[in-house]
Each structure stands twice: as structure tokens, then as C-alpha cells.
């Protein structure tokens, strides 16, 4: 079946240090990978989505590279900001066909806390 | 664009009572999804509709949970005989067209079963 694994439940970083949140996945089909971010008392919002042509998506200083060989889609940022403190979910959308709708399968989430 | 609207934002029920949660997707979006969020389980898929038709309800507890989408402007999630373990934030999301599209989440309904 389809699954997403995020190994870190809580990551605490000092402001200015690099961020790397791990995400690995298993899927029968070639899925789309996503990172969603959820700030306290807010709804999850899309942060990044993988491209079919292997381009590296970037948004708000975050980027992620889809490595099909290792089934990974790690989230990175060069310098953490206090406002990055949030819950980060890695998710996949298992596509049976290129135009089919599909649910999101989420990892357990990683809580990022950036401190001064 | 008001985004995905969910009502009520908070609901408290007694054990054994029924709870109905409402979702209004973004106008023009073809797919509507329901998820459940708890601290222990994280975000879990429940069910989704495409053009109002039920497509996948593999995440729904079969006995007490049901979902409907009577028209393109709203969907409901009904939980009969609520139990304390049903306490969670129930999130509705909609997307424009296909599986690779962004899902836009509503603010959620926090259900507390006493």
C-alpha cells in the first residue's frame, strides 16, 4: 500500500540554522509528493509540490528534491526563521492514471520549533 | 474567494448522540475530501467525492460514519452514536481538477465527545 514516513516528531532549531525535515515514501504507482504546513490553529496549506519533470520546487525559501531511487522528498531551507515554527506534513497522492483524482496519504508530521 | 467553509467550528456532543458536520467547497472545485486529525494519528483520509459522486470511502469507519454531497456547494459528514474516540478535528478540503492539484483545506470542525 501507500505510506509516508517522517522520522522526526519534533525538531528544535536555533534561528539562522539550516532546516532539513525527512520524508520517505512507499507507493505502488508513481505518486506526486507534497509538503503541507500547518501553523497553530490554522488549516494545512500547501508549501511545495513535486514536479513531473524533476525540477526542484521552491517556495518561501523552502525547497525539496524528489529522489525516486531512494523514495525520498526531504524538505530543506538554508536558514530557519522564527515564523517557520509550525507542523509540517509530507504527503503523497497515489495516481493510478495521470488524470485521476486521488486522496492524500500523510506522514505523521514533524513539529518544527525555531527558537532565538 | 472565501475558501473552504466548515461549520460549526466547534461541536460538543454527549456519548451516543449524533453529530453532523458541514462543508462548503470552493466554488468550481470538482473534488471534496474529508480528513480527520488527531494528535496520535495525525491526518487520516476518510472519504472523497468527485463531481458529487462518492469515489473512495476506504478511510471511513463503516458502522457509524456516513458522508453525502447532495449538491456541488456542500457536503456533510454524519457520525451516529458518537464515541469519545471520535473526538478529533475534522477537515474538509477541495481541489480543482485532478490528483496532482493542490487541496485547499477548511479551518476544520473540532468535535469533542464527552
XYZ file of N, CA and C in Angstrom:
690
model
N 0.821 -1.201 0.000
C 0.000 0.000 0.000
C 0.848 1.240 0.000
N 0.182 2.370 0.038
C 0.857 3.660 0.026
C 1.103 4.139 1.444
N 2.299 4.666 1.689
C 2.610 5.181 3.023
C 3.692 6.242 2.942
N 3.707 7.092 3.945
C 4.703 8.154 4.057
C 5.292 8.091 5.457
N 6.593 8.206 5.549
C 7.264 8.148 6.840
C 8.036 9.434 7.094
N 7.735 10.060 8.211
C 8.507 11.200 8.683
C 9.129 10.772 10.001
N 10.421 10.693 10.045
C 11.088 10.081 11.191
C 11.157 10.985 12.415
N 11.126 12.308 12.182
C 11.250 13.208 13.336
C 9.881 13.721 13.755
N 9.557 13.527 15.008
C 8.307 14.069 15.515
C 8.441 15.536 15.893
N 9.584 15.877 16.459
C 9.824 17.255 16.909
C 11.259 17.634 16.550
N 11.385 18.791 15.923
C 12.702 19.324 15.605
C 12.786 20.734 16.183
N 13.789 20.968 16.996
C 14.011 22.294 17.574
C 15.313 22.855 17.028
N 15.229 24.054 16.469
C 16.384 24.669 15.821
C 16.574 26.097 16.309
N 17.809 26.537 16.287
C 18.091 27.939 16.556
C 17.933 28.736 15.272
N 17.352 29.895 15.395
C 17.157 30.789 14.250
C 18.461 30.965 13.473
N 18.334 30.850 12.141
C 19.513 31.034 11.296
C 20.182 29.746 10.883
N 19.906 28.652 11.564
C 20.491 27.372 11.196
C 19.679 26.722 10.080
N 20.311 25.812 9.311
C 19.579 25.165 8.221
C 18.530 24.172 8.738
N 17.498 24.031 7.905
C 16.405 23.119 8.211
C 16.444 21.933 7.251
N 16.292 20.743 7.787
C 16.071 19.581 6.936
C 15.092 18.641 7.633
N 13.956 18.436 7.019
C 12.944 17.516 7.537
C 12.844 16.333 6.588
N 12.913 15.149 7.157
C 12.972 13.939 6.341
C 11.596 13.415 5.941
N 11.543 12.881 4.732
C 10.322 12.261 4.228
C 10.691 11.143 3.261
N 10.236 9.946 3.558
C 10.370 8.834 2.622
C 8.988 8.244 2.380
N 8.848 7.566 1.266
C 7.522 7.087 0.914
C 7.570 5.721 0.251
N 6.424 5.069 0.261
C 6.216 3.833 -0.484
C 4.927 3.977 -1.263
N 4.972 3.621 -2.538
C 3.765 3.714 -3.346
C 3.828 2.725 -4.494
N 2.697 2.139 -4.790
C 2.627 1.196 -5.910
C 2.818 1.926 -7.237
N 2.274 3.137 -7.303
C 2.346 3.900 -8.533
C 3.298 5.078 -8.343
N 3.611 5.755 -9.414
C 4.499 6.907 -9.333
C 3.703 8.097 -8.832
N 3.869 8.471 -7.578
C 2.989 9.483 -6.995
C 3.506 10.905 -7.141
N 2.614 11.853 -6.849
C 3.035 13.219 -6.586
C 3.351 13.319 -5.097
N 4.357 14.100 -4.756
C 4.710 14.339 -3.363
C 4.454 15.794 -3.016
N 4.017 16.017 -1.793
C 3.668 17.348 -1.327
C 4.266 17.588 0.058
N 4.494 18.848 0.369
C 4.707 19.290 1.743
C 3.612 20.292 2.071
N 2.881 20.009 3.156
C 1.886 20.931 3.679
C 2.381 21.468 5.015
N 2.075 22.742 5.290
C 2.470 23.355 6.552
C 1.213 23.803 7.295
N 1.214 23.569 8.593
C 0.066 23.954 9.413
C 0.565 24.757 10.608
N 0.248 26.046 10.602
C 0.561 26.882 11.752
C -0.521 26.691 12.811
N -0.199 27.064 14.022
C -1.080 26.824 15.155
C -2.464 27.404 14.904
N -3.468 26.587 15.105
C -4.879 26.973 14.955
C -5.245 27.404 13.542
N -4.478 26.947 12.570
C -4.804 27.234 11.179
C -4.978 25.932 10.398
N -5.508 26.053 9.191
C -5.666 24.895 8.320
C -4.339 24.567 7.643
N -4.124 23.307 7.289
C -2.930 22.972 6.500
C -2.952 23.705 5.163
N -1.772 24.151 4.730
C -1.652 24.837 3.438
C -0.502 24.219 2.667
N -0.654 24.188 1.341
C 0.401 23.630 0.507
C 1.646 24.496 0.563
N 2.774 23.854 0.781
C 4.057 24.544 0.761
C 4.813 24.247 -0.543
N 4.890 22.943 -0.879
C 5.613 22.534 -2.083
C 4.932 21.330 -2.718
N 5.125 21.201 -4.027
C 4.631 20.027 -4.736
C 5.699 19.570 -5.719
N 5.874 18.275 -5.835
C 6.876 17.752 -6.761
C 6.431 17.979 -8.194
N 7.392 18.135 -9.083
C 7.112 18.302 -10.497
C 7.337 16.977 -11.218
N 6.624 16.795 -12.312
C 6.799 15.569 -13.075
C 8.122 15.569 -13.833
N 8.688 16.759 -14.061
C 9.908 16.822 -14.859
C 11.151 16.942 -13.991
N 11.013 16.594 -12.707
C 12.141 16.571 -11.774
C 12.729 17.941 -11.456
N 12.039 19.024 -11.824
C 12.500 20.334 -11.371
C 12.339 20.409 -9.857
N 13.162 21.227 -9.238
C 13.088 21.344 -7.800
C 12.117 22.443 -7.405
N 11.041 22.105 -6.706
C 10.108 23.155 -6.291
C 10.675 23.997 -5.159
N 10.384 25.290 -5.183
C 10.831 26.186 -4.131
C 9.712 27.136 -3.765
N 9.614 27.445 -2.477
C 8.597 28.399 -2.017
C 8.982 28.899 -0.637
N 8.941 30.207 -0.453
C 9.240 30.823 0.840
C 10.595 30.380 1.387
N 11.546 30.149 0.498
C 12.873 29.754 0.922
C 13.030 28.255 1.131
N 11.926 27.523 1.111
C 11.987 26.068 1.256
C 12.136 25.411 -0.116
N 12.806 24.289 -0.159
C 12.866 23.506 -1.377
C 12.906 22.025 -1.022
N 12.573 21.209 -1.987
C 12.596 19.762 -1.780
C 12.916 19.102 -3.111
N 13.659 18.023 -3.048
C 14.027 17.301 -4.266
C 13.482 15.889 -4.196
N 12.760 15.512 -5.233
C 12.206 14.162 -5.302
C 13.275 13.211 -5.822
N 13.652 12.264 -5.011
C 14.609 11.234 -5.406
C 13.877 9.908 -5.504
N 13.551 9.515 -6.719
C 12.781 8.282 -6.899
C 13.608 7.059 -6.517
N 14.922 7.151 -6.698
C 15.771 5.994 -6.396
C 15.752 5.646 -4.918
N 15.637 6.674 -4.083
C 15.597 6.447 -2.635
C 14.217 6.706 -2.047
N 13.240 6.998 -2.914
C 11.856 7.271 -2.467
C 11.841 8.314 -1.355
N 12.480 9.433 -1.638
C 12.546 10.476 -0.622
C 12.161 11.833 -1.192
N 11.713 12.703 -0.312
C 11.313 14.069 -0.698
C 11.569 14.955 0.514
N 12.814 15.090 0.900
C 13.182 15.834 2.098
C 12.991 17.336 1.898
N 12.568 18.013 2.940
C 12.338 19.456 2.912
C 13.547 20.180 3.481
N 14.000 21.212 2.785
C 15.190 21.929 3.237
C 15.006 23.431 3.138
N 15.731 24.126 4.003
C 15.795 25.585 3.959
C 17.150 25.976 4.513
N 17.766 26.964 3.939
C 19.138 27.293 4.315
C 19.233 27.988 5.664
N 18.193 28.738 6.028
C 18.261 29.495 7.264
C 16.872 29.596 7.903
N 16.714 28.996 9.067
C 15.404 28.963 9.723
C 15.033 30.325 10.299
N 13.741 30.638 10.186
C 13.207 31.864 10.779
C 12.202 31.505 11.864
N 12.012 32.420 12.804
C 11.064 32.166 13.886
C 9.675 31.833 13.338
N 9.301 32.492 12.235
C 7.979 32.296 11.650
C 7.822 30.927 10.981
N 8.916 30.178 10.875
C 8.822 28.832 10.289
C 8.291 27.811 11.289
N 8.184 28.196 12.544
C 7.673 27.269 13.560
C 6.258 26.844 13.194
N 6.069 25.560 12.999
C 4.772 25.034 12.536
C 4.869 23.514 12.483
N 3.749 22.900 12.105
C 3.685 21.457 11.880
C 3.790 21.212 10.384
N 4.707 20.358 9.983
C 4.959 20.086 8.571
C 4.577 18.644 8.248
N 3.738 18.509 7.242
C 3.312 17.190 6.799
C 3.841 16.910 5.395
N 4.440 15.754 5.233
C 4.753 15.247 3.911
C 3.585 14.358 3.472
N 3.209 14.429 2.220
C 2.067 13.657 1.752
C 2.291 13.194 0.320
N 1.647 12.114 -0.033
C 1.685 11.679 -1.418
C 0.273 11.494 -1.961
N 0.173 11.663 -3.254
C -1.084 11.444 -3.957
C -0.845 10.308 -4.943
N -1.363 9.118 -4.606
C -1.113 7.970 -5.473
C -1.978 8.042 -6.720
N -1.359 8.209 -7.866
C -2.099 8.357 -9.108
C -2.098 7.062 -9.886
N -3.291 6.557 -10.095
C -3.410 5.348 -10.899
C -3.303 5.699 -12.376
N -3.880 6.828 -12.723
C -3.760 7.331 -14.085
C -3.449 8.807 -13.996
N -2.916 9.380 -15.009
C -2.426 10.747 -14.943
C -3.536 11.750 -14.674
N -4.766 11.390 -14.926
C -5.841 12.359 -14.751
C -6.844 11.919 -13.689
N -6.438 11.030 -12.820
C -7.405 10.552 -11.828
C -7.310 11.362 -10.545
N -8.431 11.522 -9.906
C -8.434 12.130 -8.587
C -7.859 11.156 -7.583
N -7.348 11.682 -6.526
C -6.799 10.802 -5.512
C -6.710 11.499 -4.179
N -6.831 10.701 -3.136
C -6.677 11.205 -1.784
C -5.220 11.531 -1.505
N -4.987 12.212 -0.412
C -3.639 12.441 0.098
C -3.372 11.448 1.220
N -2.195 10.839 1.180
C -1.734 9.987 2.258
C -0.656 10.765 2.995
N -0.870 11.034 4.265
C 0.017 11.899 5.030
C 0.979 11.097 5.895
N 2.153 11.681 6.112
C 3.027 11.182 7.143
C 2.534 11.653 8.498
N 3.250 11.284 9.545
C 2.813 11.607 10.896
C 3.001 13.071 11.245
N 3.789 13.776 10.466
C 4.016 15.181 10.733
C 5.265 15.413 11.574
N 5.916 16.525 11.304
C 7.072 16.956 12.085
C 6.811 18.354 12.608
N 6.877 18.500 13.908
C 6.691 19.802 14.524
C 8.040 20.513 14.566
N 8.136 21.639 13.871
C 9.370 22.423 13.838
C 9.225 23.610 14.786
N 10.161 23.719 15.700
C 10.182 24.841 16.634
C 11.495 25.594 16.433
N 11.392 26.843 16.020
C 12.577 27.669 15.812
C 12.685 28.659 16.974
N 13.805 28.631 17.641
C 13.995 29.477 18.835
C 15.078 30.515 18.579
N 14.998 31.643 19.297
C 16.006 32.710 19.089
C 17.410 32.276 19.521
N -12.946 35.229 -2.821
C -12.974 33.783 -2.584
C -12.832 33.527 -1.095
N -13.873 32.956 -0.493
C -13.879 32.773 0.954
C -13.114 31.533 1.366
N -12.689 30.728 0.444
C -12.036 29.489 0.806
C -13.054 28.432 1.184
N -12.564 27.312 1.685
C -13.437 26.234 2.121
C -14.057 26.639 3.462
N -15.362 26.499 3.552
C -16.074 26.884 4.767
C -16.553 25.637 5.480
N -16.298 25.583 6.783
C -16.765 24.456 7.585
C -17.550 24.986 8.775
N -18.692 24.348 9.014
C -19.497 24.703 10.173
C -20.015 23.447 10.860
N -20.169 23.473 12.187
C -19.688 24.510 13.082
C -18.179 24.408 13.263
N -17.573 25.378 13.861
C -16.133 25.312 14.138
C -15.848 24.422 15.343
N -16.781 24.411 16.269
C -16.646 23.560 17.456
C -17.986 22.893 17.715
N -17.915 21.629 18.096
C -19.149 20.918 18.450
C -18.842 19.987 19.612
N -19.688 20.054 20.608
C -19.573 19.172 21.766
C -20.822 18.304 21.812
N -20.629 16.998 21.860
C -21.768 16.089 21.949
C -21.571 15.137 23.116
N -22.676 14.589 23.567
C -22.603 13.544 24.578
C -22.454 12.194 23.908
N -21.875 11.269 24.605
C -21.702 9.912 24.068
C -23.045 9.352 23.624
N -23.089 8.837 22.405
C -24.311 8.255 21.881
C -25.145 9.206 21.026
N -24.804 10.478 21.049
C -25.554 11.445 20.242
C -25.019 11.485 18.814
N -25.771 12.144 17.958
C -25.390 12.267 16.551
C -24.716 13.618 16.310
N -23.756 13.633 15.394
C -23.103 14.886 15.023
C -23.078 15.002 13.505
N -23.456 16.174 13.009
C -23.409 16.434 11.570
C -22.498 17.615 11.315
N -21.525 17.400 10.452
C -20.547 18.427 10.127
C -20.749 18.857 8.681
N -20.610 20.168 8.430
C -20.905 20.714 7.113
C -19.657 21.292 6.454
N -19.623 21.174 5.145
C -18.503 21.706 4.387
C -19.011 22.351 3.100
N -18.536 23.557 2.841
C -18.833 24.222 1.572
C -17.519 24.379 0.815
N -17.337 23.650 -0.281
C -16.047 23.732 -1.007
C -15.921 25.039 -1.774
N -14.737 25.280 -2.260
C -14.507 26.453 -3.096
C -15.286 26.285 -4.401
N -15.960 27.341 -4.794
C -16.775 27.294 -5.996
C -15.926 26.910 -7.208
N -16.431 25.932 -7.966
C -15.720 25.499 -9.163
C -14.800 24.310 -8.950
N -14.558 23.953 -7.697
C -13.731 22.776 -7.418
C -14.547 21.513 -7.596
N -13.913 20.509 -8.209
C -14.637 19.295 -8.557
C -14.545 18.213 -7.492
N -13.523 18.274 -6.658
C -13.309 17.207 -5.682
C -13.414 17.748 -4.271
N -14.046 16.970 -3.403
C -14.188 17.308 -1.987
C -13.697 16.133 -1.152
N -12.836 16.424 -0.203
C -12.210 15.396 0.632
C -12.533 15.656 2.100
N -12.632 14.591 2.864
C -12.767 14.680 4.321
C -11.585 13.954 4.969
N -10.972 14.627 5.958
C -9.876 14.055 6.725
C -10.173 14.237 8.206
N -9.521 13.424 9.014
C -9.636 13.532 10.471
C -8.229 13.743 11.019
N -8.111 14.673 11.978
C -6.799 14.982 12.552
C -6.824 14.796 14.059
N -5.940 13.965 14.547
C -5.742 13.797 15.980
C -4.254 13.857 16.272
N -3.924 14.098 17.528
C -2.511 14.168 17.911
C -1.852 12.817 17.700
N -2.569 11.749 18.043
C -1.970 10.413 17.976
C -1.837 9.937 16.534
N -2.894 10.075 15.740
C -2.914 9.508 14.388
C -2.501 10.483 13.291
N -2.438 11.774 13.618
C -2.118 12.754 12.592
C -3.301 12.968 11.670
N -3.022 13.173 10.393
C -4.063 13.420 9.389
C -4.426 12.115 8.690
N -5.691 11.737 8.800
C -6.154 10.493 8.190
C -7.246 10.790 7.167
N -7.121 10.161 6.020
C -8.140 10.285 4.981
C -9.397 9.531 5.402
N -10.544 10.132 5.121
C -11.816 9.453 5.381
C -12.523 9.077 4.083
N -12.844 10.102 3.269
C -13.622 9.840 2.065
C -13.487 10.997 1.098
N -13.830 10.767 -0.206
C -13.895 11.910 -1.098
C -14.907 11.725 -2.222
N -15.312 12.847 -2.776
C -16.300 12.929 -3.835
C -15.685 13.627 -5.040
N -16.090 13.194 -6.216
C -15.737 13.891 -7.451
C -17.021 14.218 -8.180
N -17.200 15.507 -8.462
C -18.460 15.931 -9.098
C -19.671 15.338 -8.382
N -19.631 15.397 -7.074
C -20.688 14.963 -6.159
C -20.806 13.454 -6.004
N -20.111 12.687 -6.817
C -20.214 11.232 -6.716
C -19.168 10.701 -5.740
N -19.563 9.781 -4.846
C -18.586 9.177 -3.938
C -17.594 8.311 -4.711
N -16.303 8.528 -4.438
C -15.260 7.828 -5.182
C -14.521 6.819 -4.304
N -14.177 7.242 -3.108
C -13.350 6.396 -2.244
C -13.723 6.693 -0.799
N -14.263 5.692 -0.118
C -14.589 5.873 1.303
C -13.798 4.887 2.155
N -12.633 4.536 1.696
C -11.846 3.491 2.345
C -11.404 3.857 3.756
N -11.404 5.139 4.101
C -10.975 5.549 5.421
C -12.105 5.714 6.419
N -13.300 5.506 5.977
C -14.463 5.736 6.838
C -14.722 4.530 7.740
N -14.832 4.763 9.044
C -15.350 3.690 9.903
C -16.755 3.334 9.423
N -16.959 2.083 9.128
C -18.157 1.704 8.364
C -19.457 1.838 9.136
N -19.417 1.584 10.411
C -20.693 1.423 11.103
C -21.396 2.728 11.435
N -20.697 3.770 11.810
C -21.371 4.946 12.330
C -21.133 6.193 11.508
N -20.217 6.140 10.563
C -19.864 7.315 9.766
C -20.507 7.242 8.379
N -21.008 8.385 7.931
C -21.519 8.464 6.565
C -21.265 9.864 6.030
N -21.118 9.971 4.727
C -20.890 11.270 4.097
C -21.755 11.374 2.856
N -22.185 12.597 2.597
C -23.002 12.839 1.423
C -22.574 14.136 0.760
N -22.921 14.248 -0.514
C -22.717 15.517 -1.218
C -23.931 15.722 -2.114
N -24.991 16.263 -1.554
C -26.253 16.396 -2.291
C -26.200 17.403 -3.429
N -25.300 18.363 -3.354
C -25.128 19.313 -4.459
C -23.689 19.795 -4.471
N -23.321 20.534 -5.489
C -21.916 20.914 -5.658
C -21.448 21.944 -4.645
N -22.372 22.484 -3.849
C -21.973 23.544 -2.938
C -21.840 23.092 -1.492
N -22.178 21.850 -1.184
C -21.929 21.417 0.179
C -21.874 19.902 0.327
N -21.143 19.515 1.355
C -21.020 18.112 1.725
C -21.225 18.001 3.228
N -21.740 16.866 3.670
C -21.917 16.647 5.102
C -21.251 15.346 5.520
N -20.753 15.356 6.730
C -20.210 14.164 7.378
C -21.034 13.927 8.623
N -21.665 12.770 8.692
C -22.534 12.462 9.819
C -21.934 11.329 10.625
N -21.915 11.520 11.935
C -21.424 10.485 12.841
C -22.570 10.128 13.779
N -23.014 8.899 13.706
C -24.097 8.443 14.579
C -23.503 7.811 15.835
N -24.254 7.914 16.924
C -23.849 7.306 18.187
C -22.371 7.627 18.491
N -22.086 8.906 18.623
C -20.692 9.332 18.798
C -20.062 8.704 20.038
N -18.781 8.428 19.911
C -17.989 7.843 20.992
C -16.820 8.769 21.320
N -16.279 8.696 22.524
C -15.150 9.569 22.883
C -13.988 9.478 21.903
N -13.766 8.309 21.313
C -12.645 8.157 20.375
C -12.886 8.871 19.048
N -14.110 9.382 18.842
C -14.398 10.170 17.643
C -13.940 11.618 17.805
N -13.560 11.990 19.003
C -13.089 13.360 19.247
C -11.866 13.640 18.394
N -11.938 14.688 17.592
C -10.875 14.999 16.632
C -11.232 16.312 15.950
N -10.321 16.791 15.137
C -10.629 17.885 14.226
C -10.916 17.267 12.863
N -12.075 17.564 12.331
C -12.480 17.032 11.031
C -12.272 18.123 9.983
N -11.428 17.819 9.019
C -11.046 18.782 7.996
C -11.668 18.412 6.655
N -12.186 19.408 6.000
C -12.703 19.264 4.651
C -11.740 19.989 3.708
N -11.515 19.431 2.545
C -10.644 20.059 1.558
C -11.281 19.941 0.182
N -10.961 20.858 -0.696
C -11.428 20.746 -2.078
C -10.271 21.017 -3.023
N -10.379 20.460 -4.208
C -9.356 20.705 -5.228
C -10.023 20.892 -6.574
N -9.246 21.508 -7.475
C -9.820 21.979 -8.722
C -10.153 20.854 -9.685
N -9.220 19.969 -9.921
C -9.418 19.109 -11.074
C -8.927 17.682 -10.898
N -7.665 17.490 -10.579
C -7.150 16.132 -10.605
C -6.184 15.883 -9.443
N -5.728 14.632 -9.351
C -4.989 14.209 -8.168
C -3.717 14.965 -7.888
N -3.129 15.595 -8.907
C -1.903 16.332 -8.658
C -2.142 17.765 -8.232
N -3.399 18.154 -8.158
C -3.701 19.535 -7.794
C -3.643 19.752 -6.292
N -3.399 21.006 -5.925
C -3.384 21.386 -4.518
C -4.755 21.180 -3.905
N -4.771 20.670 -2.690
C -6.009 20.595 -1.928
C -6.046 21.785 -0.973
N -7.157 22.487 -0.977
C -7.361 23.642 -0.114
C -8.198 23.189 1.080
N -7.644 23.384 2.263
C -8.300 22.901 3.466
C -9.132 23.989 4.124
N -10.241 23.554 4.701
C -11.018 24.436 5.541
C -10.426 24.504 6.935
N -10.995 25.350 7.801
C -10.452 25.530 9.154
C -10.715 24.356 10.077
N -11.635 23.475 9.667
C -11.911 22.296 10.471
C -13.040 22.492 11.467
N -13.606 21.374 11.870
C -14.582 21.334 12.967
C -13.971 20.504 14.083
N -13.839 21.124 15.257
C -13.312 20.379 16.402
C -14.485 19.715 17.109
N -14.524 18.388 17.041
C -15.586 17.617 17.683
C -15.073 17.065 18.998
N -15.817 17.334 20.057
C -15.493 16.794 21.372
C -16.675 15.961 21.837
N -16.416 14.691 22.124
C -17.462 13.784 22.600
C -17.200 13.501 24.068
N -18.140 13.895 24.888
C -17.965 13.752 26.344
C -18.400 12.378 26.826
